[in-house]
Coordinates of C-alpha atoms and ligand atoms in Angstrom, one line a residue:
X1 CA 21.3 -31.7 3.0
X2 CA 21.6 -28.2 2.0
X3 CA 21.3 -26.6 -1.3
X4 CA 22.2 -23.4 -2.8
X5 CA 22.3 -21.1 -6.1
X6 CA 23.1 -17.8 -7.1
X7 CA 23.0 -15.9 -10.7
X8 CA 23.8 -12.7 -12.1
X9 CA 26.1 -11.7 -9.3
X10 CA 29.9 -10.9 -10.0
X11 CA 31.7 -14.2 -8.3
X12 CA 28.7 -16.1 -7.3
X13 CA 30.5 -19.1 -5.7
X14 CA 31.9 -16.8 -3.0
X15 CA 27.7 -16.2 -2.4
X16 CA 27.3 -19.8 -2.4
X17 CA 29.9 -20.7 -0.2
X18 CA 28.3 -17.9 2.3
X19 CA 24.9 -19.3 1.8
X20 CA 26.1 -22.7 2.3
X21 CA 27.9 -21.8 5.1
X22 CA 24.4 -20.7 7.0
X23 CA 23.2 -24.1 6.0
X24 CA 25.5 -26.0 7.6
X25 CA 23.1 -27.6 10.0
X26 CA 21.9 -29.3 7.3
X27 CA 24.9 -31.0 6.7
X28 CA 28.8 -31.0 7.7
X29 CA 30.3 -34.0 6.3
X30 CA 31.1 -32.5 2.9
X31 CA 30.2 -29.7 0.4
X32 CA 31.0 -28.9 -3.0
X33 CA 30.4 -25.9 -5.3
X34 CA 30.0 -25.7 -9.0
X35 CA 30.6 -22.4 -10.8
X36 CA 30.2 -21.4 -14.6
X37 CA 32.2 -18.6 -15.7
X38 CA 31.9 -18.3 -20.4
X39 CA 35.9 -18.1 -20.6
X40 CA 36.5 -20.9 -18.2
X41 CA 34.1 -22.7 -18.6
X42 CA 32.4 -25.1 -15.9
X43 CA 34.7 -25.6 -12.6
X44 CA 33.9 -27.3 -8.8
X45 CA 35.1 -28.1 -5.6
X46 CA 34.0 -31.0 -3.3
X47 CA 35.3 -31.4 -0.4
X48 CA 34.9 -33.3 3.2
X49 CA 34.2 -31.1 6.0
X50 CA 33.0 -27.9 7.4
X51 CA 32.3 -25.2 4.1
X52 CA 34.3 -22.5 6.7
X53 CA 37.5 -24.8 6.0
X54 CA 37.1 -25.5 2.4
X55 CA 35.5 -22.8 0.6
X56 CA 37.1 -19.3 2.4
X57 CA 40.4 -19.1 0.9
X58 CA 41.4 -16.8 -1.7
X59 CA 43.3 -20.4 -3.9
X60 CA 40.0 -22.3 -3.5
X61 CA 37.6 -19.7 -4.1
X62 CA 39.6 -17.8 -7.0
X63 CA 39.5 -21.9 -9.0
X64 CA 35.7 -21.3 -9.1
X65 CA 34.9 -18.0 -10.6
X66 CA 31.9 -16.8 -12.9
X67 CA 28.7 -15.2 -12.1
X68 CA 26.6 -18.3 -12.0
X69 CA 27.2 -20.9 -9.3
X70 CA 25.9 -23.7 -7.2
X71 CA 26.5 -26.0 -4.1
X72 CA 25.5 -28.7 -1.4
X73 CA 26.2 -29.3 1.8
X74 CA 25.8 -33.2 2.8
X75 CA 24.2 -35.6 5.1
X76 CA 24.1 -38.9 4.3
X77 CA 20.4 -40.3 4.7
X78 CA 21.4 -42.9 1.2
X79 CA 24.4 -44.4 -0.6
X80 CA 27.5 -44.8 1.3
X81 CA 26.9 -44.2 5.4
X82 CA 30.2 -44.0 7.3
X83 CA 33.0 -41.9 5.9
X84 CA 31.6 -40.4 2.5
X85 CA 33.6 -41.1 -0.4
X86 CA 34.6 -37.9 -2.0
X87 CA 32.3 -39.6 -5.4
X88 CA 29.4 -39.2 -3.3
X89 CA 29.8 -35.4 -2.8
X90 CA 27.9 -33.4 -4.4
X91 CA 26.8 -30.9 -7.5
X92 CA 27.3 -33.9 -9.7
X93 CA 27.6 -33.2 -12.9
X94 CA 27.1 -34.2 -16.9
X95 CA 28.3 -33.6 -20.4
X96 CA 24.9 -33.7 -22.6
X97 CA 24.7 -32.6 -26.5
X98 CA 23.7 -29.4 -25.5
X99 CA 25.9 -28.4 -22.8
X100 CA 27.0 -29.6 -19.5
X101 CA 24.4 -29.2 -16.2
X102 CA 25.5 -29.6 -12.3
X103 CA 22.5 -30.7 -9.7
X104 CA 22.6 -30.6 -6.1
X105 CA 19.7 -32.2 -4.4
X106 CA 18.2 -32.2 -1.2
X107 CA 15.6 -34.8 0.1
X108 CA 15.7 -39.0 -1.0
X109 CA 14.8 -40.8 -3.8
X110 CA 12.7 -43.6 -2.8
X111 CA 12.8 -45.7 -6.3
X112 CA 16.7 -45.0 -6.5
X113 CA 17.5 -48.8 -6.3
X114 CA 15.1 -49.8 -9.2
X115 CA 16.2 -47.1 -11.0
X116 CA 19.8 -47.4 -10.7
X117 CA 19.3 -51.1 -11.6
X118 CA 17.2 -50.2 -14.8
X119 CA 20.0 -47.6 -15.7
X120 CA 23.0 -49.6 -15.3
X121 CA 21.1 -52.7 -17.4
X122 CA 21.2 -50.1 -20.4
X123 CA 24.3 -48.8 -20.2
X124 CA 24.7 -46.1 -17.4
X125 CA 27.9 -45.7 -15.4
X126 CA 28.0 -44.4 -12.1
X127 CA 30.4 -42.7 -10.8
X128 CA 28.8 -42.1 -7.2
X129 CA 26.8 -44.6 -4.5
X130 CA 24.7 -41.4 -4.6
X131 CA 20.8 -41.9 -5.3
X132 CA 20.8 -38.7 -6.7
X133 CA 23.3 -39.8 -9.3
X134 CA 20.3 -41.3 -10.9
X135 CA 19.1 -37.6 -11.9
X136 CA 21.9 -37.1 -14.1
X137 CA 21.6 -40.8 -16.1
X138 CA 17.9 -40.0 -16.7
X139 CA 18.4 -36.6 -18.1
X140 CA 21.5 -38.3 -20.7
X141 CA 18.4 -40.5 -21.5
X142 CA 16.0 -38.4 -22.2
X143 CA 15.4 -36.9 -25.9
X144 CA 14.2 -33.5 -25.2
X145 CA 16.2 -30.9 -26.8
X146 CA 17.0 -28.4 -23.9
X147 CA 18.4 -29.4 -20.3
X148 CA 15.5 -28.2 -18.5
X149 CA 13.2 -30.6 -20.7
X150 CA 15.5 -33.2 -19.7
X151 CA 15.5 -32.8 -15.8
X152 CA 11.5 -32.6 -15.7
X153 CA 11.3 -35.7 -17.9
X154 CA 13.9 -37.0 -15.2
X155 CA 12.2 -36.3 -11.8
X156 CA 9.1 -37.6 -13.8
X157 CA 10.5 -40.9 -13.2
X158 CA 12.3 -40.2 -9.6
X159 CA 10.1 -40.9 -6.8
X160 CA 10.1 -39.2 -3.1
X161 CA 11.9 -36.4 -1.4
X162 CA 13.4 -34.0 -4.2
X163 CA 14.5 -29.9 -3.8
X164 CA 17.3 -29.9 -6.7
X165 CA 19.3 -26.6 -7.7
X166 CA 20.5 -26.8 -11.0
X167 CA 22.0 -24.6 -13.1
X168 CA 23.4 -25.1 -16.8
X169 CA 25.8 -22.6 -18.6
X170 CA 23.6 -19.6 -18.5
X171 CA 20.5 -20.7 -16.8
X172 CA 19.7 -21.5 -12.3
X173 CA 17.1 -24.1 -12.2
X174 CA 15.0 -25.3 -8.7
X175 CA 12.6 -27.7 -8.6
X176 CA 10.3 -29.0 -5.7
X177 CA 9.0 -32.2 -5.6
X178 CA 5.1 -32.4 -6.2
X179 CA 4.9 -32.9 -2.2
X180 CA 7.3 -30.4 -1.5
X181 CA 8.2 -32.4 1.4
X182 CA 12.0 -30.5 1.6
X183 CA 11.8 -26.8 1.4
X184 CA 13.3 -24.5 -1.1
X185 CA 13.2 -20.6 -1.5
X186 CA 13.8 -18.1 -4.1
X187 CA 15.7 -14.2 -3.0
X188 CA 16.7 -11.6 -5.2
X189 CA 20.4 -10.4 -4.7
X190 CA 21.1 -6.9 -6.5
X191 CA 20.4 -7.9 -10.4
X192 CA 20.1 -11.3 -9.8
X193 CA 18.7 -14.3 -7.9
X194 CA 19.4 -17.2 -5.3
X195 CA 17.7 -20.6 -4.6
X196 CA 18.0 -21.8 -0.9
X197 CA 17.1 -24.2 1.1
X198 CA 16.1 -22.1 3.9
X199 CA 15.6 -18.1 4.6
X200 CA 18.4 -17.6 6.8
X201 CA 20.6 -18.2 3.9
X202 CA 19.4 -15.5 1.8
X203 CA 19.9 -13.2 4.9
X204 CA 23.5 -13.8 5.0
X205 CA 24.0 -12.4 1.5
X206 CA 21.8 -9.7 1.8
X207 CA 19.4 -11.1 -0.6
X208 CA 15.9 -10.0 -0.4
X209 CA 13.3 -13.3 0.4
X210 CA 10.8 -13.6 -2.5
X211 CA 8.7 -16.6 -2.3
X212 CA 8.7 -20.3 -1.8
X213 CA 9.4 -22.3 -5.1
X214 CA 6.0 -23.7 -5.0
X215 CA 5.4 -28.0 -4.6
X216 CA 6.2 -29.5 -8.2
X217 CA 7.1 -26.0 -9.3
X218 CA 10.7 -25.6 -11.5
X219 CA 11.6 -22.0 -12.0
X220 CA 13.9 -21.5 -15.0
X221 CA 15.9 -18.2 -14.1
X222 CA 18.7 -16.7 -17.0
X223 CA 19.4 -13.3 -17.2
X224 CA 16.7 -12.4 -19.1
X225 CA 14.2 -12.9 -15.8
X226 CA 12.3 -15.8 -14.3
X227 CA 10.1 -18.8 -15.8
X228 CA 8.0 -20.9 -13.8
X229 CA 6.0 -24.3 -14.8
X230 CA 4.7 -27.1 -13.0
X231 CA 5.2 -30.5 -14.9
X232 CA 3.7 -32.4 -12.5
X233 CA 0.9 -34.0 -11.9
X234 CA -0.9 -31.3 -9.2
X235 CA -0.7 -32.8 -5.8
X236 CA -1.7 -31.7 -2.2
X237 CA 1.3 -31.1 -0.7
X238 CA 2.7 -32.6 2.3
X239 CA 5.7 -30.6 3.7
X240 CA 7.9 -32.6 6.4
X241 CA 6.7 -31.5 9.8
X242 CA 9.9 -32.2 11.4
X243 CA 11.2 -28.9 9.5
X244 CA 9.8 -27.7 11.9
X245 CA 10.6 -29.2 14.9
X246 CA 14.3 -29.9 14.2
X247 CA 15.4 -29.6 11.0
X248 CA 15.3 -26.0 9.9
X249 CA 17.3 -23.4 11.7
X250 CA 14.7 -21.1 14.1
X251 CA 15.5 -18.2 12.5
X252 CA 14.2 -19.3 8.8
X253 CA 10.8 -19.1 7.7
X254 CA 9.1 -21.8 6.0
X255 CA 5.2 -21.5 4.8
X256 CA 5.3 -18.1 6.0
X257 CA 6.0 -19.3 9.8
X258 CA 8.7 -18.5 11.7
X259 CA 10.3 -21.7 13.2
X260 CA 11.4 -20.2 16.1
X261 CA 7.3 -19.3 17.1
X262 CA 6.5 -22.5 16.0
X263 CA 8.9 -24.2 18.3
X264 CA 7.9 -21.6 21.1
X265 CA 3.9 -22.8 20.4
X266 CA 5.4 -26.7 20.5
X267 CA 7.1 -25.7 23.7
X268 CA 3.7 -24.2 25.1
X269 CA 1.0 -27.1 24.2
X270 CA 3.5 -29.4 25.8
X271 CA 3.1 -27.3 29.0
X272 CA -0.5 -27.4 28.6
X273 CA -0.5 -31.5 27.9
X274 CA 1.9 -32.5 30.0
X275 CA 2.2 -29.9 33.3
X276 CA 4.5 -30.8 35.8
X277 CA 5.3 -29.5 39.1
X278 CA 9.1 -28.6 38.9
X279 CA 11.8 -26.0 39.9
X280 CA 13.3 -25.3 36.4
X281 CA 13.2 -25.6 32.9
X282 CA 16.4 -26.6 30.6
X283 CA 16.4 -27.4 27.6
X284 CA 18.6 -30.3 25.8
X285 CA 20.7 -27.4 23.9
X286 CA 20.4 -26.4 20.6
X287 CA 17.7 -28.2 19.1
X288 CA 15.1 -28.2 22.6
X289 CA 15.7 -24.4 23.1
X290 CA 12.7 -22.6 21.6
X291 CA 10.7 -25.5 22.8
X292 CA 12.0 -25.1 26.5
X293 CA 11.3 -21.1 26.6
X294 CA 7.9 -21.9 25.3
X295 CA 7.5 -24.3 28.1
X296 CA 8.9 -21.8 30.7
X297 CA 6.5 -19.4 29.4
X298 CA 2.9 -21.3 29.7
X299 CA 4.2 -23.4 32.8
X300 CA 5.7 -20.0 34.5
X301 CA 8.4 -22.1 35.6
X302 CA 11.9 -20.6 35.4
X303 CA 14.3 -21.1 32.2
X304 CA 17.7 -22.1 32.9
X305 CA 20.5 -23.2 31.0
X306 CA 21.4 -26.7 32.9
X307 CA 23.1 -28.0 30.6
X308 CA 25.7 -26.0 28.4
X309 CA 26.8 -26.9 25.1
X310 CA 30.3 -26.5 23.4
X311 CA 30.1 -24.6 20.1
X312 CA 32.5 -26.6 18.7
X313 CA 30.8 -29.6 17.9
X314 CA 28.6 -30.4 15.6
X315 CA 24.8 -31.8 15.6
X316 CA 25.4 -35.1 16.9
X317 CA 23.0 -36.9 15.2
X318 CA 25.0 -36.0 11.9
X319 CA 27.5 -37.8 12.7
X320 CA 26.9 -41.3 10.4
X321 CA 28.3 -44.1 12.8
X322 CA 26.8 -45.2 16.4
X323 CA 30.0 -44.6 17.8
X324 CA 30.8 -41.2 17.6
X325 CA 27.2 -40.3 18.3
X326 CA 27.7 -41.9 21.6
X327 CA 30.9 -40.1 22.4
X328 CA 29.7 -37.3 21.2
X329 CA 27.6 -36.6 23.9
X330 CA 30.0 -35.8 26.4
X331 CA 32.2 -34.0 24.1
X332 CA 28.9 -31.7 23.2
X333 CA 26.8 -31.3 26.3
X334 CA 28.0 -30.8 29.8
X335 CA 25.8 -30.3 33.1
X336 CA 25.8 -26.9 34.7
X337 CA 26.7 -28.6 38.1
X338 CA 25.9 -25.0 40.6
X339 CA 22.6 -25.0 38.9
X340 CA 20.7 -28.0 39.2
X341 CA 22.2 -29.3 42.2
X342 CA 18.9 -30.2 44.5
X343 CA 16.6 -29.4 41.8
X344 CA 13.4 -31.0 40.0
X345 CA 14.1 -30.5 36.7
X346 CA 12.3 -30.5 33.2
X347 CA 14.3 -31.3 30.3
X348 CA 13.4 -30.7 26.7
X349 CA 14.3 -31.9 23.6
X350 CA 13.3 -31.9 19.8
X351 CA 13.0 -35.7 19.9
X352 CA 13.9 -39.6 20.8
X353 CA 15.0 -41.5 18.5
X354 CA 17.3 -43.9 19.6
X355 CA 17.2 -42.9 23.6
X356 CA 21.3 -43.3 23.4
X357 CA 21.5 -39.3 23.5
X358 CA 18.5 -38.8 26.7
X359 CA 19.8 -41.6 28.4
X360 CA 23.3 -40.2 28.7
X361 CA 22.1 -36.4 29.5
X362 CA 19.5 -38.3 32.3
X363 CA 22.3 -39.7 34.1
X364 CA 24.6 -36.1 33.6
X365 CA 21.6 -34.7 35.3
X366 CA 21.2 -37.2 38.1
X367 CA 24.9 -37.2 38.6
X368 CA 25.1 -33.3 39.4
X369 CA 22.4 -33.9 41.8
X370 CA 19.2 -33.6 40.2
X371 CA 16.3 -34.2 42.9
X372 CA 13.7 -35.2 39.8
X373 CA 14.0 -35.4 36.2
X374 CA 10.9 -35.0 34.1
X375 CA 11.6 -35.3 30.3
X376 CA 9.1 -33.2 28.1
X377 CA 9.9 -34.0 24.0
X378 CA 9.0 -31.6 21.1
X379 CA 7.7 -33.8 18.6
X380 CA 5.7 -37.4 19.1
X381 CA 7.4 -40.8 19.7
X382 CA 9.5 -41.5 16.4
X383 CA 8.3 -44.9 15.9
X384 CA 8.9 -45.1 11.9
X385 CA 11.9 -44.2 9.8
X386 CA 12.4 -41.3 7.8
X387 CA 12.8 -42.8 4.0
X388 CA 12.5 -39.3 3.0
X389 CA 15.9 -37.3 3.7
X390 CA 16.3 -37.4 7.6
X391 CA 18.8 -40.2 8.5
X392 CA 16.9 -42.1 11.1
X393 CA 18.1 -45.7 11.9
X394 CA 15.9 -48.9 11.1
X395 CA 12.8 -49.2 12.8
X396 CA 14.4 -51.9 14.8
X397 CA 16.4 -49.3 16.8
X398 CA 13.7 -46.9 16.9
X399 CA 13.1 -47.1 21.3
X400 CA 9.3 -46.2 19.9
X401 CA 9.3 -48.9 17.4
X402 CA 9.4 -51.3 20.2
X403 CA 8.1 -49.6 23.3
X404 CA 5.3 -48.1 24.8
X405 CA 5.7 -44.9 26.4
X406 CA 5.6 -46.0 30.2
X407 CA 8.5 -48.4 28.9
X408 CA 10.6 -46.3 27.1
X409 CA 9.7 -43.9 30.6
X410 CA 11.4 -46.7 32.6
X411 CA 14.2 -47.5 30.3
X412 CA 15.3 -43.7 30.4
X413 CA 15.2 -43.9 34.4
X414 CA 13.1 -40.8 34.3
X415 CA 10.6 -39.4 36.7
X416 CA 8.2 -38.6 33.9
X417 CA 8.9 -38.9 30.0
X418 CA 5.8 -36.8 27.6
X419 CA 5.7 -36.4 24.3
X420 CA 3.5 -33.8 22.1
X421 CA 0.9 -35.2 21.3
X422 CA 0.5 -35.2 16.9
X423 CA -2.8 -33.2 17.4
X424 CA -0.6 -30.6 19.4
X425 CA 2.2 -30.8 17.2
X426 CA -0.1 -29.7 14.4
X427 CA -1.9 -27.0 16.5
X428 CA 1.8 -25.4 17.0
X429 CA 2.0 -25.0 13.4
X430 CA -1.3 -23.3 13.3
X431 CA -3.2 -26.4 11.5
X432 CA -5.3 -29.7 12.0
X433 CA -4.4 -32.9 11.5
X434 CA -6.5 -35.0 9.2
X435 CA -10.2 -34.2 9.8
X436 CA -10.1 -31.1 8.2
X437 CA -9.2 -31.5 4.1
X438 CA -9.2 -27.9 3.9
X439 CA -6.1 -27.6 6.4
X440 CA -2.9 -28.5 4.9
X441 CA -1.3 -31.5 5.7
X442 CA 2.1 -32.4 6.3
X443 CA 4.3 -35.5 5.9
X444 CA 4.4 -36.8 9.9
X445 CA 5.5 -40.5 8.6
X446 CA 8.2 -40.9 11.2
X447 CA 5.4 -40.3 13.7
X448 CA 2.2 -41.4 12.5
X449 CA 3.5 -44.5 9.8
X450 CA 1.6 -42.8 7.3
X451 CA 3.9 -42.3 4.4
X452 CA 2.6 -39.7 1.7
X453 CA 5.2 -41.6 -0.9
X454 CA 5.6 -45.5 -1.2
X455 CA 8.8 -46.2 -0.2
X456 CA 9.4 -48.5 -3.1
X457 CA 13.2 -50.1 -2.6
X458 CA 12.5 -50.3 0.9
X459 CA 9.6 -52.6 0.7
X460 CA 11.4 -54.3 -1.8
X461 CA 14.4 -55.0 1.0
X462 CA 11.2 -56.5 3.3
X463 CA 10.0 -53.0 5.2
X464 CA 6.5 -53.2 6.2
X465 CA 4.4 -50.2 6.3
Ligands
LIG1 P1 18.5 -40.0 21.2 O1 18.1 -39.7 22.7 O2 17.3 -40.6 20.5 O3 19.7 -40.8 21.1 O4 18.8 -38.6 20.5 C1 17.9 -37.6 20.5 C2 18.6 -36.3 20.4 O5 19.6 -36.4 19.3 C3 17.8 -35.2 20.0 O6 18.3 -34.1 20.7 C4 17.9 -35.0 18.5 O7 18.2 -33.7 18.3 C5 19.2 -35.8 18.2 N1 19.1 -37.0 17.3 C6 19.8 -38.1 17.5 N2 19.7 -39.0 16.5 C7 18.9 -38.5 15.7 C8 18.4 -39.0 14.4 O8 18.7 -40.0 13.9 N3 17.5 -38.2 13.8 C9 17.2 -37.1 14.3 N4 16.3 -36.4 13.7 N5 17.6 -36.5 15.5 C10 18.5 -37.3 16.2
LIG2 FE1 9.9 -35.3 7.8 FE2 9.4 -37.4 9.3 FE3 8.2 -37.1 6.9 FE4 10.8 -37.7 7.1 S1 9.1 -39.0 7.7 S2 9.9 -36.2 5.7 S3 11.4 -36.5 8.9 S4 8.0 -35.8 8.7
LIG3 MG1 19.3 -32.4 20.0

C-alpha cells in the first residue's frame, strides 16, 4: 500500500490525491482520502480504483476541503482478497473523547488475528476485515489523554510491518515500525509538511525531501513545527530488501540510495554471476528494466526492448485472483516479433514467484522465433512468503518452495534460468549480508526464511518457519 499526508497547505487533499496518485504502484484497487477543514469538520472519500478516476474532479475534491489531509492507496496483502469491500478501504477512522483521528497504514500486522480476537471478546466492533482496523480499537482502549499517546500505546501491542499516517484535527502524525521494514518520508511543502511513502511523491508536489521518519520514530507535526519521539523499544532495523528490487518506484530514494542505481548494480552482479553468451538483452518490462540495462552494461551485450508493454494495465501481480493474473499477461506484455526473431536472448525480470508470468513470456518469446532464451532474475528464488505487506501466495505455490533451481529451469523450458545470488543482492545495495554486524541488515525473509518478526497468526494457522 501507499500512504500519504499533508499539513499547513491551503486544500491539502488535492496534494494528497497528487501524491497518492505517484504512489499508485503501490496499489490500485482502491484509495481513500480523509481531510479536516475547523468549519466542516472531518470529511473522506474511499473509493475502488485508480486515484486519477476518483479523486480529480472538482464534486469529489471540493467534498474534502481543509488544510490538513490524508490518504491510502490499497493492495490487499490481509483481510478480504478478491474484490475489496469498500469497509476495507482505507483512512479508517474513530470518534475518541478527545477528538476524532483517521490512520492509513502501510505494511501487515502479524498478531492481527489474536488481536482482533482479544478486541472483539471485550467489546470492539469492526467495521472492516482490515488488520489495520485493529489500530483504531486499541487506541479507544487505551487511557492516555491525547490521541498520539493513544496510537503509541496501540502499535505497542501491534506486531510486524507498520508505516501509518495519521492525522487528528490539527495535528499529521507518522510512525515507523521499530524495523522500519516499509518506508516512510518526511518533505516540506511551502509552510507546511508531507509524509510519504516514497520520494517521488514529494516531487510531484513540489515539496522539498527532508529526511526518512527514522525505525520506531513518530513525528508529531501541527502548525506550531515538528515533534519527534521514539516509543519503542530501540531495534536494529531491518528495511525490506525487495523495496528495492521491486517494490519502490526507481526514481525514489530510500536510505539515501537511488533505486534506479541499485537496480542498475543488481543488473550488473547478475552479469558478473551469471555471464552468458547471447545476442540481446530485454528486459521483462517495467519492473526488469533497470536490471536489464545494468546487465547490458557489464555484459556489453545490446539492450533491446523485446517485449513491449501497454501502459494501460496495471502491475499484474496486483491484481488479487489467479485468474486475472494469468490473462493479464497477454493483455500487458507483447513480443516485439521484428526484433527477436533468430535471436539468443536474455530476459530479465525483478522475480519468480509463481512461474505463471515467465512461463507465459518464455513461450511469447519462443513463439516469435527466439533461437535461445536465457532467463537472468533480479532478486533470489522466492521460496518463503511475504507475511509482511507484499501479497505473495502460500508457500505451497511458491515454484521455489518446492523446486531446485535446475527444476524450476526445466519447468520454465528455458535455456538457462539464474538468479542473484543474496550475497550479490546485498552487494547491489552497497552492504553485506550477515557476517558483518556493523553493516545494516535488511528483512530478505521471502528469500532467506529468516523472518526478523514472528509471524504469530500464521504459525498459529500451522506455518512452519
Ligand atoms: P511469475 O513468473 O512468478 O508468475 O511472476 C513474476 C513476475 O510477476 C515478476 O515480473 C513480478 O514483477 C510479478 N509478480 C507476480 N506475482 C507476484 C507476487 O505475488 N509478488 C510479487 N512481488 N511479484 C509478483
Ligand atoms: Fe520485503 Fe520479502 Fe521481507 Fe516481505 S519478506 S518485507 S517482501 S524482504
Ligand atoms: Mg514484473
Amino acid at each position: 500500500c501507499g500512504v500519504f499526508g499533508v499539513i499547513g497547505v491551503a486544500d491539502a487533499a488535492n496534494f494528497v490525491a497528487l501524491g497518492l496518485h505517484a504512489l499508485q504502484h503501490r496499489g490500485q484497487e482502491a484509495g481513500g482520502i480523509v481531510s479536516h477543514h475547523p468549519d466542516a469538520g472531518f470529511q473522506s472519500a474511499r473509493r475502488f480504483g485508480y486515484v486519477r478516476d476518483n479523486f480529480t474532479s472538482q464534486d469529489v475534491m471540493e467534498t474534502l476541503p481543509g488544510p490538513l489531509a490524508i490518504g491510502h492507496v490499497r493492495y490487499s496483502t490481509s483481510g478480504n482478497k478478491g474484490p475489496t469491500a469498500i469497509r476495507d478501504v482505507q483512512p479508517f477512522f474513530g470518534e475518541f473523547a478527545m477528538g476524532g483521528a483517521a490512520i492509513a497504514h502501510n505494511g501487515n500486522i502479524t498478531n492481527a488475528e489474536a488481536l482482533r480476537r482479544e478486541l472483539i471478546e471485550r467489546g470492539s466492533i469492526f467495521q472492516s476485515s482490515s488488520d489495520s482496523e485493529c489500530i483504531i480499537h486499541l487506541m479507544a482502549r487505551s487511557l492516555q489523554r491525547n490521541i498520539p499517546e493513544r496510537m503509541e500505546d496501540a502499535l505497542r501491542r501491534v506486531e510486524g510491518a507498520f508505516s501509518v499516517v495519521a492525522m487528528t484535527r490539527t495535528k499529521l502524525i507518522g510512525v515507523r515500525d521499530p524495523l522500519g521494514v516499509r518506508p516512510l518520508v518526511l518533505g516540506k511543502v511551502g509552510d507546511g509538511w508531507a509524509l510519504s511513502s516514497e520520494t517521488c511523491a514529494l516531487d510531484i508536489i513540489g515539496a522539498e525531501f527532508v529526511r526518512e521518519i527514522e525505525p520506531g520514530e513518530m513525528v508529531v507535526i501541527t502548525s506550531k513545527g515538528l515533534e519527534s519521539h521514539f516509543p519503542f523499544r530501540r531495534q536494529a532495523s531491518r528495511f525490506c530488501i525487495f523495496e528495492h528490487v521491486y517494490f519502490s518506484r526507481p526514481d525514489s530514494i530510500l536510505g539515501g540510495r537511488s533505486v534506479y542505481e541499485t537496480r542498475e548494480n543488481i543488473g550488473r552482479e547478475l552479469a558478473k554471476e551469471s555471464p552468458v553468451e547471447a545476442d540481446l538483452v530485454c528486459p521483462v518490462p517495467d519492473s526488469g528494466t533497470p536490471a536489464a540495462i545494468g546487465f547490458s552494461l557489464e555484459s556489453g551485450i545490446p539492450y533491446a526492448m523485446g517485449i513491449i508493454r501497454n501502459q494501460y494495465m496495471g502491475r499484474t501481480f496486483i491484481e488479487p485472483t489467479e485468474q486475472i493474473r494469468n490473462m493479464g499477461v497477454r493483455l500487458k506484455l507483447n513480443v516485439n516479433r521484428a526484433l527477436i526473431e533468430g535471436k539468443r536472448v536474455i530476459l530479465v525480470d525483478d522475480s519468480v514467484v509463481r512461474g505463471t508470468t515467465s512461463r507465459k513470456i518464455k513461450e511469447m518469446i519462443l513463439d516469435a522465433g527466439a533461437k535461445e532464451v536465457h532467463f537472468r532474475i533480479a532478486s533470489p528464488p522466492t521460496a518463503w512468503p511475504c507475511f509482511y505487506g507484499v501479497d505473495t501466495p502460500q508457500r505451497e505455490k511458491l515454484l521455489a518452495a518446492t523446486m531446485s533451481e535446475d527444476e524450476m529451469r526445466e519447468h520454465l523450458a528455458v535455456d538457462s534460468l539464474k538468479f542473484i545470488s543474496l550475497d550479490g543482492l546485498y552487494r547491489a545495495v552497497g552492504e553485506t549480508k550477515g557476517r558483518d554486524k556493523s553493516c545494516p541488515q535488511y528483512c530478505d525473509a521471502c528469500f532467506s526464511g529468516e523472518y526478523p518478526v514472528t509471524p504469530a497468526d500464521q504459525i498459529s494457522h500451522g506455518f512452519e518457519m
